[in-house]
Coordinates of C-alpha atoms and ligand atoms in Angstrom, one line a residue:
Chain F
M141 CA 13.0 -69.7 24.9
P142 CA 10.2 -69.7 22.2
D143 CA 10.8 -67.3 19.3
S144 CA 9.3 -63.9 19.7
F145 CA 7.6 -62.6 16.6
A146 CA 8.0 -59.1 15.3
V147 CA 5.2 -59.6 12.9
E148 CA 2.3 -62.1 12.9
V149 CA -0.2 -62.0 10.1
K150 CA -3.1 -64.4 10.2
D151 CA -5.6 -65.1 7.4
L152 CA -5.4 -61.5 6.2
S153 CA -7.7 -60.7 3.3
F154 CA -8.1 -57.3 1.6
A155 CA -9.8 -56.1 -1.5
Y156 CA -9.7 -52.7 -3.3
G157 CA -13.4 -52.4 -4.0
K158 CA -14.3 -55.8 -5.5
D159 CA -10.8 -56.8 -6.6
P160 CA -9.1 -59.0 -4.0
A161 CA -5.5 -58.0 -3.5
L162 CA -4.7 -60.3 -0.5
K163 CA -6.3 -63.7 0.1
K164 CA -5.9 -65.3 3.5
V165 CA -2.2 -64.3 3.9
S166 CA -0.5 -65.8 6.9
L167 CA 3.1 -65.0 7.9
R168 CA 5.4 -64.9 10.9
I169 CA 8.5 -62.9 11.1
R170 CA 11.0 -63.2 14.0
S171 CA 12.4 -60.3 15.9
G172 CA 15.7 -59.2 14.4
E173 CA 15.2 -61.1 11.2
R174 CA 15.7 -59.7 7.7
F175 CA 12.7 -61.0 5.8
G176 CA 12.1 -60.6 2.1
I177 CA 8.7 -60.7 0.3
I178 CA 9.1 -61.3 -3.4
G179 CA 6.6 -61.7 -6.1
P180 CA 5.6 -60.5 -9.5
S181 CA 4.0 -57.2 -10.2
G182 CA 0.5 -56.9 -8.8
A183 CA 1.0 -59.7 -6.3
G184 CA -0.1 -57.5 -3.4
K185 CA 3.2 -56.9 -1.8
S186 CA 2.8 -53.1 -1.3
T187 CA -0.8 -53.8 -0.1
L188 CA 0.5 -56.2 2.5
L189 CA 3.1 -53.6 3.7
L190 CA 0.5 -50.9 4.2
H191 CA -1.3 -53.3 6.6
L192 CA 1.7 -53.6 8.9
N193 CA 1.3 -50.0 10.0
G194 CA -2.4 -49.7 9.9
I195 CA -2.7 -47.5 6.9
L196 CA -4.9 -50.2 5.3
S197 CA -7.0 -52.6 7.4
G198 CA -8.5 -55.8 6.0
D199 CA -10.1 -58.9 7.4
G200 CA -7.9 -61.0 9.6
E201 CA -5.3 -60.4 12.2
V202 CA -2.1 -58.4 12.1
K203 CA 0.1 -58.3 15.3
I204 CA 3.3 -56.3 15.7
D205 CA 5.4 -57.5 18.6
G206 CA 2.4 -59.2 20.0
L207 CA 0.2 -56.1 19.8
P208 CA -2.8 -56.3 17.5
V209 CA -3.1 -53.5 14.9
T210 CA -6.3 -51.8 15.8
K211 CA -7.5 -48.2 15.7
K212 CA -6.6 -47.8 19.3
S213 CA -3.1 -49.2 19.1
L214 CA -2.2 -47.1 16.0
P215 CA 0.0 -44.6 17.7
E216 CA 2.0 -47.4 19.3
I217 CA 2.1 -49.3 16.1
R218 CA 3.4 -46.4 14.1
R219 CA 6.1 -45.8 16.7
K220 CA 7.3 -49.4 16.2
V221 CA 6.9 -49.7 12.4
G222 CA 8.7 -47.5 9.9
L223 CA 7.7 -47.7 6.2
V224 CA 10.0 -46.6 3.5
F225 CA 8.0 -45.9 0.4
Q226 CA 9.2 -46.9 -3.1
N227 CA 9.3 -43.4 -4.4
P228 CA 11.1 -40.8 -2.3
D229 CA 8.9 -38.1 -3.7
D230 CA 6.0 -39.7 -1.8
Q231 CA 8.0 -39.5 1.4
L232 CA 9.6 -36.1 1.3
F233 CA 7.1 -33.2 1.7
N234 CA 8.8 -30.7 3.9
P235 CA 10.7 -27.7 2.5
T236 CA 14.1 -28.9 3.8
V237 CA 15.8 -32.2 4.5
E238 CA 16.3 -31.3 8.1
E239 CA 12.6 -30.6 8.7
D240 CA 11.7 -33.8 6.9
V241 CA 13.9 -35.9 9.0
A242 CA 12.7 -34.1 12.2
F243 CA 9.0 -34.5 11.3
G244 CA 8.7 -38.1 12.6
P245 CA 10.7 -37.6 15.9
L246 CA 8.7 -34.4 16.7
N247 CA 5.5 -36.3 16.1
L248 CA 6.7 -38.8 18.6
G249 CA 6.7 -36.0 21.1
L250 CA 10.5 -35.4 21.3
S251 CA 11.7 -31.9 22.2
R252 CA 13.3 -29.8 19.5
E253 CA 16.7 -30.4 20.9
E254 CA 16.3 -34.2 21.0
A255 CA 14.8 -34.1 17.5
G256 CA 17.8 -32.0 16.4
T257 CA 20.2 -34.6 17.8
R258 CA 18.3 -37.4 16.0
V259 CA 18.5 -35.4 12.7
R260 CA 22.2 -35.0 13.0
E261 CA 22.9 -38.6 14.0
T262 CA 20.7 -40.1 11.2
L263 CA 22.1 -37.8 8.5
K264 CA 25.5 -38.8 9.6
Q265 CA 24.6 -42.5 9.4
M266 CA 23.3 -42.0 5.9
N267 CA 26.4 -40.0 4.7
L268 CA 24.2 -36.9 4.3
E269 CA 26.1 -34.4 6.4
G270 CA 25.7 -30.9 5.0
F271 CA 22.4 -31.6 3.4
E272 CA 20.4 -30.2 6.4
N273 CA 19.1 -27.1 4.7
K274 CA 18.8 -28.4 1.1
A275 CA 15.4 -28.7 -0.5
S276 CA 14.6 -32.3 -1.4
H277 CA 13.7 -31.3 -5.0
H278 CA 17.3 -30.2 -5.5
L279 CA 18.7 -33.6 -4.6
S280 CA 19.6 -36.5 -7.0
Y281 CA 17.5 -39.6 -6.9
G282 CA 19.9 -41.6 -4.9
E283 CA 20.3 -38.8 -2.3
Q284 CA 16.5 -38.5 -2.1
K285 CA 16.3 -42.2 -1.4
R286 CA 18.8 -41.9 1.4
V287 CA 16.9 -38.9 2.9
A288 CA 13.7 -40.9 2.7
L289 CA 15.3 -43.7 4.6
A290 CA 16.7 -41.2 7.1
T291 CA 13.2 -39.8 7.8
V292 CA 12.2 -43.3 8.9
L293 CA 15.3 -44.3 10.8
A294 CA 15.2 -41.0 12.8
M295 CA 12.1 -42.4 14.5
Q296 CA 14.2 -45.4 15.6
P297 CA 11.6 -48.0 14.7
E298 CA 11.8 -51.6 15.9
L299 CA 10.7 -52.7 12.4
V300 CA 11.7 -51.1 9.1
A301 CA 9.7 -52.1 6.1
F302 CA 11.0 -51.2 2.6
D303 CA 8.9 -51.1 -0.5
E304 CA 11.1 -51.7 -3.6
P305 CA 14.2 -50.3 -2.1
F306 CA 16.4 -51.3 -5.0
S307 CA 14.4 -49.9 -7.9
N308 CA 16.2 -47.2 -10.0
L309 CA 19.5 -47.5 -8.1
D310 CA 22.8 -48.1 -9.8
P311 CA 24.7 -51.3 -8.8
A312 CA 27.1 -49.4 -6.5
M313 CA 24.1 -47.9 -4.7
V314 CA 22.4 -51.2 -4.4
K315 CA 25.5 -52.5 -2.7
H316 CA 25.7 -49.5 -0.4
L317 CA 22.0 -49.9 0.5
I318 CA 22.5 -53.6 1.3
E319 CA 25.3 -52.6 3.7
I320 CA 23.1 -50.0 5.3
I321 CA 20.2 -52.5 5.7
E322 CA 22.5 -55.1 7.1
S323 CA 23.8 -52.7 9.7
L324 CA 20.3 -51.8 11.0
D325 CA 19.6 -52.8 14.5
A326 CA 15.9 -53.7 13.8
T327 CA 13.7 -56.2 12.2
V328 CA 13.7 -55.6 8.4
I329 CA 11.2 -56.4 5.8
L330 CA 12.2 -56.0 2.2
V331 CA 9.5 -56.1 -0.5
S332 CA 10.9 -56.3 -4.0
Q333 CA 10.6 -57.8 -7.5
Q334 CA 14.4 -57.8 -7.7
I335 CA 15.1 -61.2 -6.3
L336 CA 18.9 -61.1 -6.3
P337 CA 19.6 -58.3 -3.8
V338 CA 16.8 -59.6 -1.6
M339 CA 18.3 -63.0 -1.6
A340 CA 21.7 -61.5 -0.8
C341 CA 20.6 -59.9 2.4
C342 CA 17.6 -61.7 3.8
H343 CA 17.5 -64.6 6.3
R344 CA 14.2 -65.8 5.0
L345 CA 11.9 -65.0 2.1
A346 CA 8.2 -65.4 1.3
I347 CA 6.8 -65.6 -2.2
L348 CA 3.6 -63.8 -2.8
K349 CA 1.5 -64.5 -5.9
E350 CA -1.9 -63.2 -6.8
G351 CA -2.5 -62.2 -3.2
Q352 CA -1.4 -65.5 -1.7
V353 CA 1.7 -66.7 0.1
I354 CA 2.9 -69.7 -2.0
G355 CA 6.1 -70.5 -0.2
V356 CA 8.4 -69.5 2.7
G357 CA 12.0 -70.5 3.2
T358 CA 15.7 -69.5 3.3
P359 CA 17.2 -68.1 0.1
T360 CA 19.0 -71.4 -0.6
E361 CA 15.8 -73.4 -0.1
L362 CA 13.8 -71.2 -2.5
A363 CA 16.6 -71.0 -5.0
A364 CA 16.6 -74.8 -5.1
D365 CA 12.9 -74.9 -6.1
R366 CA 13.5 -73.4 -9.6
G367 CA 10.1 -74.6 -10.8
R368 CA 8.2 -72.5 -8.4
L369 CA 10.3 -69.4 -9.0
K370 CA 9.8 -69.9 -12.7
E371 CA 6.1 -70.2 -12.3
C372 CA 6.1 -66.7 -10.6
G373 CA 8.4 -65.1 -13.1
L374 CA 11.2 -64.8 -10.6
D375 CA 13.7 -67.3 -11.9
V376 CA 17.3 -66.5 -11.3
G377 CA 18.5 -68.9 -14.0
F378 CA 18.3 -66.1 -16.5
F379 CA 20.9 -64.0 -14.5
C380 CA 23.1 -67.1 -14.1
S381 CA 23.1 -67.7 -17.8
I382 CA 24.2 -64.1 -18.4
C383 CA 27.0 -64.3 -15.9
K384 CA 28.1 -67.6 -17.5
K385 CA 28.1 -66.0 -20.9
L386 CA 30.2 -63.0 -19.7
N387 CA 32.6 -65.4 -17.9
L388 CA 31.8 -63.7 -14.5
Chain R
M26 CA 15.0 -32.7 -12.2
K27 CA 16.6 -29.5 -10.9
H28 CA 14.7 -26.3 -10.4
D29 CA 16.0 -22.9 -9.5
Y30 CA 13.5 -20.5 -10.7
L31 CA 11.9 -20.1 -7.3
D32 CA 14.7 -19.7 -4.9
K33 CA 17.4 -18.5 -7.2
Y34 CA 18.7 -15.6 -5.0
S35 CA 17.3 -16.6 -1.7
S36 CA 20.6 -17.8 -0.3
L37 CA 22.6 -14.6 -1.0
D38 CA 24.3 -13.1 2.0
S39 CA 23.0 -9.5 2.4
V40 CA 21.6 -7.3 5.1
L41 CA 18.1 -8.0 3.9
H42 CA 18.7 -11.8 3.7
K43 CA 19.9 -11.8 7.3
L44 CA 16.7 -10.3 8.7
D45 CA 14.0 -12.3 10.5
P46 CA 11.4 -13.3 7.9
R47 CA 8.7 -11.8 10.1
T48 CA 10.3 -8.4 9.9
K49 CA 10.3 -8.5 6.2
I50 CA 6.8 -9.7 5.9
V51 CA 5.5 -7.0 8.1
C52 CA 7.6 -4.2 6.7
L53 CA 7.2 -5.0 3.0
F54 CA 3.4 -5.6 3.3
S55 CA 3.0 -2.4 5.2
A56 CA 5.0 -0.6 2.5
V57 CA 2.7 -2.1 -0.1
I58 CA -0.3 -0.8 1.8
V59 CA 1.2 2.7 2.1
V60 CA 2.0 2.8 -1.6
I61 CA -1.4 1.6 -2.7
S62 CA -3.1 4.1 -0.4
E63 CA -1.6 7.0 -2.4
P64 CA -4.4 9.2 -3.8
R65 CA -5.3 8.7 -7.5
G66 CA -3.2 10.7 -9.9
E67 CA -0.2 11.0 -7.5
T68 CA 3.1 10.8 -9.2
T69 CA 5.7 12.9 -7.4
A70 CA 5.7 10.8 -4.3
F71 CA 6.7 7.8 -6.4
L72 CA 10.0 9.4 -7.2
F73 CA 10.8 9.1 -3.6
Y74 CA 9.3 5.6 -3.2
Y75 CA 11.4 4.3 -6.0
L76 CA 14.5 5.9 -4.5
I77 CA 13.8 3.9 -1.3
L78 CA 13.1 0.8 -3.4
A79 CA 16.4 1.2 -5.2
A80 CA 18.2 1.5 -1.9
L81 CA 16.5 -1.7 -0.8
L82 CA 17.5 -3.5 -4.0
L83 CA 21.1 -2.4 -3.6
A84 CA 21.1 -3.6 0.0
S85 CA 19.7 -7.0 -1.1
R86 CA 22.3 -7.6 -3.8
I87 CA 19.7 -9.1 -6.1
P88 CA 20.5 -8.3 -9.8
V89 CA 18.3 -5.6 -11.4
S90 CA 17.8 -7.9 -14.4
F91 CA 16.2 -10.6 -12.2
L92 CA 13.8 -8.0 -10.7
L93 CA 12.9 -6.6 -14.1
K94 CA 12.2 -10.1 -15.4
R95 CA 9.8 -10.7 -12.6
C96 CA 8.1 -7.4 -13.2
L97 CA 7.7 -8.3 -16.8
I98 CA 5.7 -11.4 -16.0
A99 CA 3.1 -9.2 -14.3
S100 CA 3.2 -6.6 -17.0
P101 CA 0.3 -7.7 -19.2
F102 CA -2.1 -7.4 -16.3
I103 CA -0.7 -4.1 -15.1
L104 CA -0.6 -2.5 -18.6
M105 CA -4.2 -3.6 -19.2
A106 CA -5.4 -1.9 -16.1
A107 CA -3.4 1.2 -16.7
L108 CA -4.4 1.5 -20.4
M109 CA -8.1 0.9 -19.8
L110 CA -8.8 4.5 -19.0
P111 CA -7.2 6.3 -21.9
V112 CA -8.5 3.7 -24.3
S113 CA -12.0 3.9 -23.0
F114 CA -11.8 7.7 -23.3
L115 CA -10.7 7.4 -26.9
L116 CA -13.4 4.9 -27.8
G117 CA -16.0 6.9 -26.0
G118 CA -15.3 9.7 -28.4
E119 CA -14.7 12.0 -25.5
S120 CA -11.5 13.3 -27.1
A121 CA -13.4 15.1 -29.7
S122 CA -14.8 17.3 -27.0
G123 CA -11.3 18.0 -25.7
N124 CA -11.6 15.9 -22.6
L125 CA -8.7 13.6 -23.2
N126 CA -6.3 15.8 -21.4
I127 CA -3.1 15.3 -19.7
G128 CA -4.9 14.2 -16.5
V129 CA -6.0 10.9 -17.9
F130 CA -2.4 9.9 -18.7
V131 CA -1.2 11.0 -15.4
F132 CA -3.9 8.9 -13.9
S133 CA -2.7 5.8 -15.8
L134 CA 0.9 6.6 -15.0
S135 CA 0.1 6.6 -11.3
I136 CA -1.6 3.2 -11.6
L137 CA 1.5 1.9 -13.3
L138 CA 3.8 3.3 -10.7
K139 CA 1.7 1.9 -7.9
A140 CA 1.4 -1.6 -9.3
Y141 CA 5.1 -1.9 -10.1
A142 CA 6.1 -0.6 -6.7
A143 CA 3.9 -3.3 -5.1
I144 CA 5.3 -6.0 -7.3
F145 CA 8.9 -4.8 -6.6
L146 CA 8.2 -5.1 -2.9
L147 CA 6.8 -8.6 -3.2
V148 CA 9.7 -9.8 -5.3
L149 CA 12.1 -8.4 -2.7
L150 CA 10.2 -10.3 0.0
T151 CA 10.2 -13.6 -1.8
S152 CA 13.7 -13.5 -3.1
T153 CA 15.5 -12.4 0.1
D154 CA 14.6 -15.4 2.1
K155 CA 14.1 -19.1 1.7
F156 CA 10.5 -20.0 1.2
H157 CA 10.4 -22.3 4.2
R158 CA 11.6 -19.5 6.4
L159 CA 8.9 -17.2 5.2
L160 CA 6.4 -19.9 5.9
K161 CA 7.8 -20.3 9.3
G162 CA 7.5 -16.6 9.8
M163 CA 3.9 -16.6 8.7
R164 CA 3.2 -19.5 11.1
R165 CA 4.8 -17.7 14.0
M166 CA 2.7 -14.7 13.2
H167 CA -0.3 -16.9 13.9
L168 CA -1.6 -16.8 10.3
P169 CA -4.1 -19.7 9.9
N170 CA -2.3 -23.0 10.1
I171 CA -4.2 -24.4 7.1
L172 CA -2.9 -21.5 5.0
T173 CA 0.7 -22.1 5.8
M174 CA 0.4 -25.8 5.6
M175 CA -1.2 -25.6 2.1
S176 CA 1.5 -23.2 1.0
A177 CA 4.2 -25.5 2.3
L178 CA 2.8 -28.5 0.4
M179 CA 2.1 -26.4 -2.7
Y180 CA 5.7 -25.2 -2.7
R181 CA 6.9 -28.8 -2.4
Y182 CA 4.5 -30.2 -5.0
I183 CA 4.7 -27.5 -7.6
F184 CA 8.0 -29.0 -8.6
I185 CA 6.6 -32.5 -8.9
I186 CA 3.6 -31.3 -10.9
N187 CA 5.9 -29.5 -13.2
D188 CA 8.0 -32.6 -13.5
E189 CA 4.9 -34.6 -14.4
R190 CA 4.1 -31.9 -17.0
L191 CA 7.6 -32.2 -18.5
K192 CA 7.4 -36.0 -18.5
T193 CA 4.0 -36.1 -20.2
N194 CA 5.2 -33.5 -22.7
R195 CA 8.1 -35.6 -23.6
A196 CA 6.0 -38.7 -23.9
R197 CA 3.5 -36.8 -26.1
D198 CA 6.1 -35.2 -28.3
S199 CA 8.2 -38.4 -28.7
R200 CA 5.2 -40.1 -30.2
S201 CA 3.8 -37.3 -32.3
P202 CA 5.9 -36.4 -35.3
G203 CA 4.2 -33.3 -36.8
R204 CA 0.6 -32.5 -36.0
F205 CA -1.7 -34.5 -33.7
R206 CA -4.2 -36.3 -35.8
S207 CA -6.7 -36.8 -33.1
G208 CA -7.1 -33.0 -32.6
C209 CA -5.1 -30.7 -30.4
I210 CA -7.7 -30.0 -27.8
K211 CA -8.3 -33.6 -27.1
V212 CA -4.6 -34.3 -26.7
Y213 CA -4.0 -31.4 -24.3
G214 CA -7.2 -32.3 -22.4
N215 CA -6.1 -35.8 -21.9
Q216 CA -2.7 -34.7 -20.8
T217 CA -4.1 -32.3 -18.3
A218 CA -6.4 -34.9 -16.9
K219 CA -3.5 -37.3 -16.6
I220 CA -1.3 -34.8 -14.7
F221 CA -4.2 -34.1 -12.4
L222 CA -4.9 -37.7 -11.7
R223 CA -1.3 -38.5 -11.1
S224 CA -1.0 -35.6 -8.7
W225 CA -4.1 -36.8 -6.9
K226 CA -2.7 -40.3 -6.6
R227 CA 0.5 -38.9 -5.3
A228 CA -1.3 -36.8 -2.7
Q229 CA -2.9 -39.9 -1.4
T230 CA 0.5 -41.7 -1.1
V231 CA 2.1 -38.7 0.5
Y232 CA -0.7 -38.6 3.1
Q233 CA -0.1 -42.3 3.8
S234 CA 3.6 -41.6 4.3
M235 CA 2.8 -38.7 6.6
L236 CA 0.4 -41.0 8.6
S237 CA 3.1 -43.6 8.9
R238 CA 5.4 -41.1 10.5
G239 CA 2.9 -40.2 13.2
F240 CA 1.2 -37.2 11.6
K241 CA -1.8 -36.1 13.7
G242 CA -3.0 -33.1 11.7
D243 CA -0.4 -30.5 12.8
F244 CA 2.9 -29.8 11.4
P245 CA 5.4 -29.8 14.2
E246 CA 7.8 -26.8 14.5
F247 CA 11.5 -27.6 14.2
F248 CA 13.6 -24.4 14.2
R249 CA 13.2 -21.1 16.0
L250 CA 13.3 -17.6 14.5
Q251 CA 15.0 -14.8 16.3
F252 CA 14.0 -11.2 16.3
K253 CA 17.2 -9.1 16.8
L254 CA 18.3 -5.5 17.0
P255 CA 19.0 -5.2 13.2
D256 CA 15.4 -6.2 12.6
M257 CA 14.2 -3.4 14.9
V258 CA 16.4 -0.9 13.2
F259 CA 15.4 -2.0 9.7
A260 CA 11.7 -1.9 10.6
V261 CA 11.9 1.6 12.0
I262 CA 13.9 3.1 9.2
M263 CA 11.9 1.5 6.5
L264 CA 8.5 2.3 7.9
V265 CA 9.5 5.9 8.8
C266 CA 10.7 6.5 5.2
F267 CA 7.5 5.2 3.7
V268 CA 5.3 7.1 6.1
V269 CA 7.2 10.3 5.7
V270 CA 6.8 10.2 1.9
R271 CA 3.2 9.3 2.2
V272 CA 2.3 12.1 4.6
F273 CA 4.5 14.9 3.5
I274 CA 4.9 14.5 -0.2
Ligands
LIG116 N1 -5.4 -47.9 -4.9 C1 -5.7 -49.0 -5.6 N2 -7.0 -49.1 -6.1 C2 -7.4 -50.2 -6.7 N3 -6.6 -51.3 -7.0 C3 -5.4 -51.2 -6.5 C4 -4.9 -50.1 -5.8 N4 -3.6 -50.3 -5.4 C5 -3.3 -51.6 -5.9 N5 -4.4 -52.1 -6.5 C6 -4.4 -53.5 -7.1 O1 -4.2 -54.4 -6.1 C7 -3.3 -55.4 -6.6 C8 -2.0 -55.5 -5.7 O2 -1.3 -54.3 -5.8 P1 0.0 -54.0 -5.1 O3 0.4 -52.6 -5.4 O4 -0.1 -54.5 -3.7 O5 1.0 -55.0 -5.9 P2 2.6 -55.2 -5.8 O6 2.9 -56.6 -5.6 O7 3.1 -54.2 -4.9 O8 3.0 -54.8 -7.3 P3 4.4 -54.0 -7.8 O9 5.5 -55.0 -7.6 O10 4.1 -53.7 -9.2 O11 4.5 -52.8 -6.9 C9 -3.0 -55.1 -8.0 O12 -3.8 -55.9 -8.8 C10 -3.4 -53.6 -8.2 O13 -3.9 -53.4 -9.4
LIG117 MG1 4.4 -52.4 -5.0

């Protein structure tokens, strides 16, 4: 059986005004795969993510599960693709946690009862039982991040795309988040500048630099090509040397 | 950052807190209208109004000090309105002709009493229920959707804007030992612009995140409100009390 692709991006270019952010990007991500997109700041990672769910649209082709992202297919695309934004403040806009988590399912046309069940299940999955009626501005940053993830998971997307999921998290929370990500029954895309956690949990990675894909491979393959990682400011050698120094 | 200045007492467990938000909205706004409709110069009726208000406060279990603090915030405006009259009498030299009589002060006093009673009622309304329930009540009462949606987003973002303000304050103060050398107005102007731009950028991202979760222009409703017997009883008693005072006293 040929591989089925959850995401196919072909020759995608996009510019903010005159500044190009993506230049002829092509990528294929298999269904069920955990795929990392790493690259230095300003490489165009977030811009690429916004194309997967039709929030931005540039020149070129983006297909989700074989379905081209067009104006007409947007409702279907948004049902399939869940985006977890970097900053939970951007994602949480309802007065209570419960309403925020219910927002997506209700927009999918679920009844109140069904949405309620989804809310309960997802909050349980995220270890957030008892948070239903809290206001998101009363939560800690880590809790907000988990609620933000819950708002997306409640829609049961086939593809979950995370923008910088590991930023501002303490090491224990990074580990916890990796466990959650690994337990998801969906295709996962992780966009990050933090190369180690991404390498830890992805099957394959792509390196994006100045709007172009300059390499795709398994974590081991990419880690072997130190020269290229160094060139993109993503070298792991620095961390290795610290670990050595600390006898870890 | 943590904030509690908006919903500090909204989760107490009192008779008033248990009522349906719609009951409170209708009753308390009606009461405000009754109070405001008192004729100019009326003072005796307020004795009774304040007795009812005291009973409501007692029933709500909200501390008096909290209420007074809230009233204090509005005081400059109220005092200005109430003092306008006697002051203009004095400045107009009318007192010389013996016209600054007791009547003018009674008049001011009645303005004060009216204004504080109205504020008292609004503070009771906003602190005996969670903001999102009040919003839900407004929505269920078919107030324009755009109004409730804007209030909901404002409620959410007021905290973020305030956080931005605190963050920029810290950034500013940490780099400015003593006076600003580039001029105060410029610094504050820049800071305000920065807060504004950041909020605008954030609004854009939030909208994107709403779109990505299937937003189509309408906020879906999640929980139901229920109008029960206690709501009925409360509404009748409260409205009868206010109307009786208004009509007979
Ligand atoms: N709204 C915008 N308007 C104009 N230019 C933008 C906008 N958003 C991003 N850019 C520019 O597009 C380029 C790619 O930005 P993008 O946010 O996709 O990078 P990124 O790889 O996600 O970076 P980071 O890791 O710092 O988040 C950058 O040069 C950035 O300055
Ligand atoms: Mg980014």
